Amino acid sequence: NAGVTQTPKFQVLKTGQSMTLQCAQDMNHNSMYWYRQDPGMGLRLIYYSASEGTTDKGEVPNGYNVSRLNKREFSLRLESAAPSQTSVYFCASSGGRFSNQPQHFGDGTRLSIL
Amino acid sequence: QQQVKQSPQSLIVQKGGISIINCAYENTAFDYFPWYQQFPGKGPALLIAIRPDVSEKKEGRFTISFNKSAKQFSLHIMDSQPGDSATYFCAASINFGNEKLTFGTGTRLTIIP
């Protein structure tokens, strides 16, 4: 079982460049999430999707956009990368409200903005 | 606004000892309190979780103690082993944890021989 798969695993960008981080889950989960992890700050929610076709802002959405392409896939886009967006990005999925399927995380995308 | 406060930031424990990590929360609507374990280069993985209708939950060497009136919960690792060396995150959520989680800032645990 793959669980939650994130691509790429590493990426270096220049300031102002754009890129899309990909995430796919094979657990038939309804809800998907994007977090960023920074030293001393834990994981902070960027965006989430409670179900296919819906997305909502989390704690730190500025500078990001998301697309819930279908039930399996949830992508995160940086339109104009900034050094402050250097971080490790984690995608997660869960069964969603009223389910008993807690959040499972991918292994992250390590992103550096120069 | 840090809704879940975690301490200590780092912890060194001798093999066989008890590791204790503490968290405090502010939002009384939280009804699900998981602990995640993260090894270097990997994503967080659910370790153990508790709901506020019980004061303690034990799974093997790992125990969550929960104090609803104080809005605090803690992770105890008994007989700590070098393989337990990792970063631990407490978290909290509403709707039984299957929606968005609010994480603590993490504790880097090192078990020394």
Tab-separated table of C-alpha atoms in Angstrom:
chain	number	residue	atom	x	y	z
A	1	ASN	CA	0.000	0.000	0.000
A	2	ALA	CA	1.418	3.351	-1.060
A	3	GLY	CA	-0.793	5.470	1.226
A	4	VAL	CA	-0.061	9.134	0.505
A	5	THR	CA	2.418	9.834	-2.280
A	6	GLN	CA	4.024	13.248	-2.771
A	7	THR	CA	6.061	14.420	-5.744
A	8	PRO	CA	8.681	15.746	-6.069
A	9	LYS	CA	10.638	14.842	-2.940
A	10	PHE	CA	13.093	17.741	-3.337
A	11	GLN	CA	12.986	20.979	-5.331
A	12	VAL	CA	15.043	24.140	-5.570
A	13	LEU	CA	13.431	27.227	-7.078
A	14	LYS	CA	14.471	30.768	-7.745
A	15	THR	CA	12.451	33.636	-6.310
A	16	GLY	CA	9.499	34.397	-8.584
A	17	GLN	CA	9.309	30.954	-10.176
A	18	SER	CA	6.148	28.898	-9.956
A	19	MET	CA	5.620	25.231	-9.303
A	20	THR	CA	2.999	22.688	-8.323
A	21	LEU	CA	3.405	20.090	-5.610
A	22	GLN	CA	1.495	16.907	-6.298
A	23	CYS	CA	-0.232	14.610	-3.808
A	24	ALA	CA	-2.193	11.413	-4.349
A	25	GLN	CA	-3.757	8.972	-1.900
A	26	ASP	CA	-5.008	5.465	-2.497
A	27	MET	CA	-7.006	4.969	0.721
A	28	ASN	CA	-10.318	6.241	-0.662
A	29	HIS	CA	-10.204	9.081	1.865
A	30	ASN	CA	-12.616	11.982	1.566
A	31	SER	CA	-10.481	14.723	3.112
A	32	MET	CA	-7.033	15.946	2.105
A	33	TYR	CA	-4.685	18.542	3.607
A	34	TRP	CA	-1.533	20.513	2.910
A	35	TYR	CA	0.754	21.488	5.805
A	36	ARG	CA	4.096	23.201	5.976
A	37	GLN	CA	6.689	22.309	8.609
A	38	ASP	CA	9.234	24.861	9.791
A	39	PRO	CA	11.767	24.494	12.627
A	40	GLY	CA	10.258	25.340	16.000
A	41	MET	CA	6.787	25.892	14.546
A	42	GLY	CA	5.362	22.424	14.165
A	43	LEU	CA	3.040	21.761	11.245
A	44	ARG	CA	0.760	24.521	10.061
A	45	LEU	CA	-2.252	23.959	7.857
A	46	ILE	CA	-2.141	25.751	4.511
A	47	TYR	CA	-5.318	24.505	2.804
A	48	TYR	CA	-7.620	21.550	3.134
A	49	SER	CA	-10.329	19.840	1.171
A	50	ALA	CA	-13.107	18.233	3.173
A	51	SER	CA	-14.440	16.454	0.111
A	52	GLU	CA	-14.027	16.314	-3.651
A	53	GLY	CA	-14.925	19.673	-5.142
A	54	THR	CA	-14.396	21.753	-1.989
A	55	THR	CA	-11.368	23.589	-0.628
A	56	ASP	CA	-10.891	25.889	2.364
A	57	LYS	CA	-8.132	28.044	3.764
A	58	GLY	CA	-6.129	26.948	6.752
A	59	GLU	CA	-3.869	28.920	9.051
A	60	VAL	CA	-1.266	30.107	6.483
A	61	PRO	CA	-2.851	30.236	2.975
A	62	ASN	CA	-1.217	33.399	1.606
A	63	GLY	CA	0.927	32.769	-1.469
A	64	TYR	CA	-0.601	29.369	-2.221
A	65	ASN	CA	-3.437	27.925	-4.277
A	66	VAL	CA	-4.833	24.407	-4.313
A	67	SER	CA	-6.804	22.167	-6.617
A	68	ARG	CA	-8.744	19.058	-5.626
A	69	LEU	CA	-8.473	17.372	-9.001
A	70	ASN	CA	-10.500	14.309	-8.013
A	71	LYS	CA	-10.985	12.210	-4.898
A	72	ARG	CA	-7.398	10.892	-5.058
A	73	GLU	CA	-5.407	14.008	-5.914
A	74	PHE	CA	-4.843	17.356	-4.197
A	75	SER	CA	-2.210	19.736	-5.570
A	76	LEU	CA	-0.565	22.810	-4.051
A	77	ARG	CA	0.650	25.627	-6.295
A	78	LEU	CA	3.109	28.403	-5.585
A	79	GLU	CA	2.452	31.092	-8.195
A	80	SER	CA	5.471	33.306	-7.412
A	81	ALA	CA	7.823	31.616	-4.984
A	82	ALA	CA	9.382	33.652	-2.162
A	83	PRO	CA	12.269	32.729	0.185
A	84	SER	CA	9.763	32.687	3.090
A	85	GLN	CA	8.155	29.670	1.438
A	86	THR	CA	11.281	27.580	1.948
A	87	SER	CA	9.921	24.702	4.002
A	88	VAL	CA	9.002	21.042	4.094
A	89	TYR	CA	5.514	20.490	2.736
A	90	PHE	CA	3.377	17.572	3.850
A	91	CYS	CA	0.206	16.272	2.308
A	92	ALA	CA	-2.207	14.227	4.417
A	93	SER	CA	-5.541	12.516	3.968
A	94	SER	CA	-8.248	11.263	6.293
A	95	GLY	CA	-11.660	9.714	6.195
A	96	GLY	CA	-13.228	13.037	7.118
A	97	ARG	CA	-16.100	13.910	9.369
A	98	PHE	CA	-17.923	11.007	10.990
A	99	SER	CA	-15.347	8.489	9.859
A	100	ASN	CA	-12.883	6.607	12.040
A	101	GLN	CA	-9.965	7.032	9.646
A	102	PRO	CA	-7.406	9.475	11.094
A	103	GLN	CA	-4.919	11.526	9.122
A	104	HIS	CA	-2.137	9.767	7.245
A	105	PHE	CA	0.823	11.772	5.995
A	106	GLY	CA	3.097	11.518	2.997
A	107	ASP	CA	6.872	11.777	3.372
A	108	GLY	CA	7.057	15.399	2.342
A	109	THR	CA	8.481	17.686	-0.331
A	110	ARG	CA	11.572	19.631	0.694
A	111	LEU	CA	11.424	22.971	-1.085
A	112	SER	CA	14.156	25.626	-1.130
A	113	ILE	CA	13.594	29.073	-2.613
A	114	LEU	CA	16.765	30.983	-3.471
B	1	GLN	CA	-2.012	32.201	17.775
B	2	GLN	CA	-0.603	29.019	19.208
B	3	GLN	CA	-3.632	27.029	20.309
B	4	VAL	CA	-1.615	23.981	21.381
B	5	LYS	CA	1.507	24.600	23.439
B	6	GLN	CA	4.058	21.792	23.714
B	7	SER	CA	7.041	21.346	26.025
B	8	PRO	CA	9.897	20.669	26.255
B	9	GLN	CA	11.402	21.544	22.883
B	10	SER	CA	14.021	18.824	23.306
B	11	LEU	CA	14.476	15.963	25.724
B	12	ILE	CA	17.304	13.535	26.458
B	13	VAL	CA	16.476	10.360	28.376
B	14	GLN	CA	18.558	7.363	29.276
B	15	LYS	CA	17.624	3.972	27.892
B	16	GLY	CA	15.068	2.337	30.137
B	17	GLY	CA	13.880	5.630	31.574
B	18	ILE	CA	10.499	7.385	31.268
B	19	SER	CA	10.059	10.107	28.661
B	20	ILE	CA	7.364	12.691	29.369
B	21	ILE	CA	6.125	15.334	26.921
B	22	ASN	CA	3.443	17.831	27.852
B	23	CYS	CA	0.845	19.792	25.900
B	24	ALA	CA	-1.741	22.407	26.829
B	25	TYR	CA	-4.623	23.622	24.732
B	26	GLU	CA	-6.933	26.626	24.754
B	27	ASN	CA	-9.927	25.730	22.612
B	28	THR	CA	-12.495	23.847	24.703
B	29	ALA	CA	-14.170	22.621	21.506
B	30	PHE	CA	-11.255	20.260	20.856
B	31	ASP	CA	-12.429	16.679	21.281
B	32	TYR	CA	-9.608	14.588	19.875
B	33	PHE	CA	-5.980	14.624	20.988
B	34	PRO	CA	-3.485	12.551	18.971
B	35	TRP	CA	0.248	12.190	19.253
B	36	TYR	CA	2.333	11.834	16.116
B	37	GLN	CA	5.849	10.416	15.836
B	38	GLN	CA	8.184	11.612	13.103
B	39	PHE	CA	11.527	10.139	12.063
B	40	PRO	CA	14.023	12.155	9.977
B	41	GLY	CA	13.032	12.321	6.321
B	42	LYS	CA	9.591	10.876	6.957
B	43	GLY	CA	6.124	12.215	7.496
B	44	PRO	CA	4.432	12.182	10.915
B	45	ALA	CA	2.747	8.913	11.817
B	46	LEU	CA	-0.110	8.513	14.287
B	47	LEU	CA	1.186	6.976	17.517
B	48	ILE	CA	-1.729	7.097	19.938
B	49	ALA	CA	-4.811	9.251	20.458
B	50	ILE	CA	-7.351	10.024	23.171
B	51	ARG	CA	-10.799	11.532	23.433
B	52	PRO	CA	-11.788	13.677	26.455
B	53	ASP	CA	-14.229	11.144	27.902
B	54	VAL	CA	-11.322	9.161	29.390
B	55	SER	CA	-8.381	10.299	31.525
B	56	GLU	CA	-5.809	7.803	30.308
B	57	LYS	CA	-5.106	5.572	27.345
B	58	LYS	CA	-2.316	3.030	27.156
B	59	GLU	CA	-0.918	1.206	24.156
B	60	GLY	CA	2.150	-0.855	24.931
B	61	ARG	CA	4.858	1.408	26.317
B	62	PHE	CA	2.985	4.567	25.308
B	63	THR	CA	0.410	6.261	27.569
B	64	ILE	CA	-1.598	9.450	27.151
B	65	SER	CA	-2.739	11.161	30.345
B	66	PHE	CA	-5.533	13.694	29.910
B	67	ASN	CA	-6.700	16.398	32.339
B	68	LYS	CA	-9.810	18.059	30.960
B	69	SER	CA	-10.182	20.651	33.732
B	70	ALA	CA	-6.596	21.823	33.312
B	71	LYS	CA	-6.771	21.558	29.506
B	72	GLN	CA	-3.576	19.560	29.469
B	73	PHE	CA	-2.466	16.196	28.120
B	74	SER	CA	0.825	14.377	28.126
B	75	LEU	CA	2.637	11.475	26.495
B	76	HIS	CA	4.555	9.031	28.652
B	77	ILE	CA	6.986	6.570	27.082
B	78	MET	CA	7.920	3.831	29.504
B	79	ASP	CA	11.178	1.859	29.225
B	80	SER	CA	12.407	4.287	26.556
B	81	GLN	CA	14.520	2.706	23.803
B	82	PRO	CA	16.992	4.167	21.291
B	83	GLY	CA	14.456	3.370	18.557
B	84	ASP	CA	12.080	5.841	20.203
B	85	SER	CA	14.437	8.686	19.287
B	86	ALA	CA	12.284	10.899	17.050
B	87	THR	CA	10.319	14.116	17.046
B	88	TYR	CA	6.928	13.938	18.735
B	89	PHE	CA	4.023	16.244	18.013
B	90	CYS	CA	0.866	16.613	20.016
B	91	ALA	CA	-2.208	17.819	18.180
B	92	ALA	CA	-5.863	18.587	18.712
B	93	SER	CA	-8.960	18.812	16.585
B	94	ILE	CA	-12.741	18.899	16.651
B	95	ASN	CA	-15.079	16.354	15.118
B	96	PHE	CA	-13.060	13.439	16.409
B	97	GLY	CA	-9.849	14.207	14.617
B	98	ASN	CA	-10.815	13.406	11.118
B	99	GLU	CA	-10.707	16.995	10.012
B	100	LYS	CA	-8.015	19.642	10.341
B	101	LEU	CA	-5.476	19.230	13.124
B	102	THR	CA	-3.796	21.958	15.178
B	103	PHE	CA	-0.265	20.859	16.052
B	104	GLY	CA	2.111	21.666	18.878
B	105	THR	CA	5.620	22.804	18.005
B	106	GLY	CA	7.237	19.391	18.530
B	107	THR	CA	9.677	17.737	20.933
B	108	ARG	CA	12.907	16.189	19.744
B	109	LEU	CA	13.472	13.111	21.909
B	110	THR	CA	16.886	11.464	22.138
B	111	ILE	CA	17.351	8.193	24.007
B	112	ILE	CA	20.949	7.599	25.033
B	113	PRO	CA	22.414	4.176	25.962
